[in-house]
């Protein structure tokens, strides 16, 4: 059973930084997409960042230049480095994984926002940015 556990959320002021981490375990097939999506109260789910099995990454336009996604394959940890945080970044952030063959990072962003979503996701970690 695939499990994902996020950590690293918290409360920061505008302009601050946070690093989210996600430990993934329980998988047997080692080629898969991972990503981060977020959801704020009353808003639709937004795909924030994705990394595919080849290491290609994609970021949502709303976070380009401020966020970055990376993965430590040896430790099975996905990261989201968030800099220059804004109040509009306030949301619950979720880590997800999907084993659909040949999914690209670009496709992954869209899948995360779709009604189906990724195959697996964690419990989420709250990020709050105050002005």
PDB file of C-alpha atoms in Angstrom:
ATOM      1  CA  UNK A   1       0.000   0.000   0.000  1.00  0.00           C
ATOM      2  CA  UNK A   2       1.502   3.308  -1.104  1.00  0.00           C
ATOM      3  CA  UNK A   3       1.719   5.839   1.699  1.00  0.00           C
ATOM      4  CA  UNK A   4       2.692   9.498   1.605  1.00  0.00           C
ATOM      5  CA  UNK A   5       3.395  11.580   4.674  1.00  0.00           C
ATOM      6  CA  UNK A   6       3.867  15.338   4.386  1.00  0.00           C
ATOM      7  CA  UNK A   7       5.591  17.636   6.835  1.00  0.00           C
ATOM      8  CA  UNK A   8       7.035  21.128   7.002  1.00  0.00           C
ATOM      9  CA  UNK A   9       3.958  23.320   6.901  1.00  0.00           C
ATOM     10  CA  UNK A  10       3.520  26.252   9.220  1.00  0.00           C
ATOM     11  CA  UNK A  11       2.781  29.936   9.555  1.00  0.00           C
ATOM     12  CA  UNK A  12       5.045  32.566   8.044  1.00  0.00           C
ATOM     13  CA  UNK A  13       4.864  36.215   7.109  1.00  0.00           C
ATOM     14  CA  UNK A  14       4.759  37.510   3.565  1.00  0.00           C
ATOM     15  CA  UNK A  15       8.126  37.046   1.919  1.00  0.00           C
ATOM     16  CA  UNK A  16       9.060  34.118   4.113  1.00  0.00           C
ATOM     17  CA  UNK A  17      10.117  30.626   3.110  1.00  0.00           C
ATOM     18  CA  UNK A  18       9.087  27.085   3.918  1.00  0.00           C
ATOM     19  CA  UNK A  19      10.224  23.674   2.763  1.00  0.00           C
ATOM     20  CA  UNK A  20       7.661  20.918   2.557  1.00  0.00           C
ATOM     21  CA  UNK A  21       8.735  17.281   2.618  1.00  0.00           C
ATOM     22  CA  UNK A  22       6.889  14.141   1.635  1.00  0.00           C
ATOM     23  CA  UNK A  23       8.079  10.644   2.418  1.00  0.00           C
ATOM     24  CA  UNK A  24       6.699   8.019   0.066  1.00  0.00           C
ATOM     25  CA  UNK A  25       6.723   4.299   0.854  1.00  0.00           C
ATOM     26  CA  UNK A  26       5.052   1.040  -0.011  1.00  0.00           C
ATOM     27  CA  UNK A  27       5.538   1.073  -3.775  1.00  0.00           C
ATOM     28  CA  UNK A  28       7.100  -1.647  -5.881  1.00  0.00           C
ATOM     29  CA  UNK A  29       7.213   0.004  -9.304  1.00  0.00           C
ATOM     30  CA  UNK A  30       9.830   2.744  -9.189  1.00  0.00           C
ATOM     31  CA  UNK A  31       8.781   4.864 -12.171  1.00  0.00           C
ATOM     32  CA  UNK A  32       6.038   7.262 -11.222  1.00  0.00           C
ATOM     33  CA  UNK A  33       5.071  10.898 -11.083  1.00  0.00           C
ATOM     34  CA  UNK A  34       4.916  12.888  -7.916  1.00  0.00           C
ATOM     35  CA  UNK A  35       3.642  16.329  -7.224  1.00  0.00           C
ATOM     36  CA  UNK A  36       2.200  18.895  -4.885  1.00  0.00           C
ATOM     37  CA  UNK A  37      -1.264  20.330  -5.072  1.00  0.00           C
ATOM     38  CA  UNK A  38      -3.048  22.733  -2.778  1.00  0.00           C
ATOM     39  CA  UNK A  39      -6.553  23.628  -1.818  1.00  0.00           C
ATOM     40  CA  UNK A  40      -7.768  26.647   0.075  1.00  0.00           C
ATOM     41  CA  UNK A  41     -11.245  26.931   1.579  1.00  0.00           C
ATOM     42  CA  UNK A  42     -13.768  27.822  -1.096  1.00  0.00           C
ATOM     43  CA  UNK A  43     -11.260  27.444  -3.900  1.00  0.00           C
ATOM     44  CA  UNK A  44     -10.625  24.727  -6.426  1.00  0.00           C
ATOM     45  CA  UNK A  45      -7.716  22.342  -6.157  1.00  0.00           C
ATOM     46  CA  UNK A  46      -4.594  23.695  -7.825  1.00  0.00           C
ATOM     47  CA  UNK A  47      -1.680  21.675  -9.106  1.00  0.00           C
ATOM     48  CA  UNK A  48       1.423  23.459  -7.862  1.00  0.00           C
ATOM     49  CA  UNK A  49       4.417  21.410  -8.974  1.00  0.00           C
ATOM     50  CA  UNK A  50       5.163  18.044 -10.499  1.00  0.00           C
ATOM     51  CA  UNK A  51       8.140  15.836 -11.255  1.00  0.00           C
ATOM     52  CA  UNK A  52       7.949  12.849 -13.560  1.00  0.00           C
ATOM     53  CA  UNK A  53       9.849   9.568 -13.663  1.00  0.00           C
ATOM     54  CA  UNK A  54      12.582  11.113 -15.827  1.00  0.00           C
ATOM     55  CA  UNK A  55      13.092  13.990 -13.411  1.00  0.00           C
ATOM     56  CA  UNK A  56      11.425  16.610 -15.577  1.00  0.00           C
ATOM     57  CA  UNK A  57       9.645  19.223 -13.487  1.00  0.00           C
ATOM     58  CA  UNK A  58       6.817  21.667 -14.060  1.00  0.00           C
ATOM     59  CA  UNK A  59       5.494  24.473 -11.925  1.00  0.00           C
ATOM     60  CA  UNK A  60       2.194  26.282 -11.996  1.00  0.00           C
ATOM     61  CA  UNK A  61       2.418  29.815 -13.385  1.00  0.00           C
ATOM     62  CA  UNK A  62       1.307  31.170 -10.026  1.00  0.00           C
ATOM     63  CA  UNK A  63       4.450  29.873  -8.309  1.00  0.00           C
ATOM     64  CA  UNK A  64       7.103  30.054 -11.026  1.00  0.00           C
ATOM     65  CA  UNK A  65      10.201  31.846  -9.854  1.00  0.00           C
ATOM     66  CA  UNK A  66       9.254  31.303  -6.205  1.00  0.00           C
ATOM     67  CA  UNK A  67       8.768  27.550  -5.707  1.00  0.00           C
ATOM     68  CA  UNK A  68      10.847  24.582  -6.753  1.00  0.00           C
ATOM     69  CA  UNK A  69      10.251  20.842  -6.615  1.00  0.00           C
ATOM     70  CA  UNK A  70      12.883  18.178  -6.149  1.00  0.00           C
ATOM     71  CA  UNK A  71      13.104  14.513  -5.223  1.00  0.00           C
ATOM     72  CA  UNK A  72      15.702  12.519  -3.363  1.00  0.00           C
ATOM     73  CA  UNK A  73      15.323   9.101  -4.943  1.00  0.00           C
ATOM     74  CA  UNK A  74      17.676   7.437  -2.468  1.00  0.00           C
ATOM     75  CA  UNK A  75      15.587   8.579   0.501  1.00  0.00           C
ATOM     76  CA  UNK A  76      12.205   8.500  -1.270  1.00  0.00           C
ATOM     77  CA  UNK A  77      11.479  12.082  -0.254  1.00  0.00           C
ATOM     78  CA  UNK A  78       9.786  14.750  -2.343  1.00  0.00           C
ATOM     79  CA  UNK A  79      10.426  18.389  -1.519  1.00  0.00           C
ATOM     80  CA  UNK A  80       8.724  21.677  -2.256  1.00  0.00           C
ATOM     81  CA  UNK A  81      10.877  24.713  -1.586  1.00  0.00           C
ATOM     82  CA  UNK A  82       8.679  27.765  -1.238  1.00  0.00           C
ATOM     83  CA  UNK A  83      10.225  31.227  -1.239  1.00  0.00           C
ATOM     84  CA  UNK A  84       8.760  34.724  -1.353  1.00  0.00           C
ATOM     85  CA  UNK A  85       5.506  33.417   0.045  1.00  0.00           C
ATOM     86  CA  UNK A  86       2.346  35.457  -0.431  1.00  0.00           C
ATOM     87  CA  UNK A  87      -0.963  35.410   1.454  1.00  0.00           C
ATOM     88  CA  UNK A  88      -2.577  33.824  -1.609  1.00  0.00           C
ATOM     89  CA  UNK A  89      -0.313  30.802  -1.096  1.00  0.00           C
ATOM     90  CA  UNK A  90      -2.245  29.997   2.074  1.00  0.00           C
ATOM     91  CA  UNK A  91      -3.770  26.529   1.647  1.00  0.00           C
ATOM     92  CA  UNK A  92      -3.572  22.912   2.630  1.00  0.00           C
ATOM     93  CA  UNK A  93      -0.754  21.371   0.631  1.00  0.00           C
ATOM     94  CA  UNK A  94      -0.910  17.746  -0.405  1.00  0.00           C
ATOM     95  CA  UNK A  95       1.729  15.442  -1.796  1.00  0.00           C
ATOM     96  CA  UNK A  96       0.623  12.958  -4.426  1.00  0.00           C
ATOM     97  CA  UNK A  97       1.930  10.048  -6.464  1.00  0.00           C
ATOM     98  CA  UNK A  98       0.633   8.421  -9.618  1.00  0.00           C
ATOM     99  CA  UNK A  99       1.783   5.270 -11.368  1.00  0.00           C
ATOM    100  CA  UNK A 100       0.111   5.869 -14.731  1.00  0.00           C
ATOM    101  CA  UNK A 101       2.724   4.773 -17.314  1.00  0.00           C
ATOM    102  CA  UNK A 102       4.575   7.530 -19.175  1.00  0.00           C
ATOM    103  CA  UNK A 103       2.809  10.391 -17.436  1.00  0.00           C
ATOM    104  CA  UNK A 104       4.767  13.601 -17.988  1.00  0.00           C
ATOM    105  CA  UNK A 105       5.179  16.426 -15.514  1.00  0.00           C
ATOM    106  CA  UNK A 106       2.987  18.656 -17.692  1.00  0.00           C
ATOM    107  CA  UNK A 107       0.222  16.062 -17.699  1.00  0.00           C
ATOM    108  CA  UNK A 108       0.644  15.554 -13.975  1.00  0.00           C
ATOM    109  CA  UNK A 109      -0.233  19.177 -13.197  1.00  0.00           C
ATOM    110  CA  UNK A 110      -3.511  18.774 -15.031  1.00  0.00           C
ATOM    111  CA  UNK A 111      -4.279  15.399 -13.502  1.00  0.00           C
ATOM    112  CA  UNK A 112      -3.813  16.796 -10.001  1.00  0.00           C
ATOM    113  CA  UNK A 113      -6.497  19.383 -10.745  1.00  0.00           C
ATOM    114  CA  UNK A 114      -8.897  16.947 -12.372  1.00  0.00           C
ATOM    115  CA  UNK A 115     -11.795  15.261 -10.556  1.00  0.00           C
ATOM    116  CA  UNK A 116      -9.878  11.985 -10.673  1.00  0.00           C
ATOM    117  CA  UNK A 117      -6.648  13.402  -9.286  1.00  0.00           C
ATOM    118  CA  UNK A 118      -3.541  11.427  -8.506  1.00  0.00           C
ATOM    119  CA  UNK A 119      -3.823   7.811  -7.471  1.00  0.00           C
ATOM    120  CA  UNK A 120      -2.376   8.405  -4.033  1.00  0.00           C
ATOM    121  CA  UNK A 121      -2.014  11.416  -1.771  1.00  0.00           C
ATOM    122  CA  UNK A 122      -1.128  12.237   1.795  1.00  0.00           C
ATOM    123  CA  UNK A 123      -3.030  13.835   4.628  1.00  0.00           C
ATOM    124  CA  UNK A 124      -1.833  17.337   3.824  1.00  0.00           C
ATOM    125  CA  UNK A 125       0.099  20.012   5.657  1.00  0.00           C
ATOM    126  CA  UNK A 126      -1.206  23.520   6.291  1.00  0.00           C
ATOM    127  CA  UNK A 127       0.638  26.575   5.029  1.00  0.00           C
ATOM    128  CA  UNK A 128      -0.507  29.956   6.284  1.00  0.00           C
ATOM    129  CA  UNK A 129       1.023  33.201   5.049  1.00  0.00           C
ATOM    130  CA  UNK A 130       0.111  36.386   6.881  1.00  0.00           C
ATOM    131  CA  UNK A 131       0.415  39.890   5.491  1.00  0.00           C
TER     132      UNK A 131
END
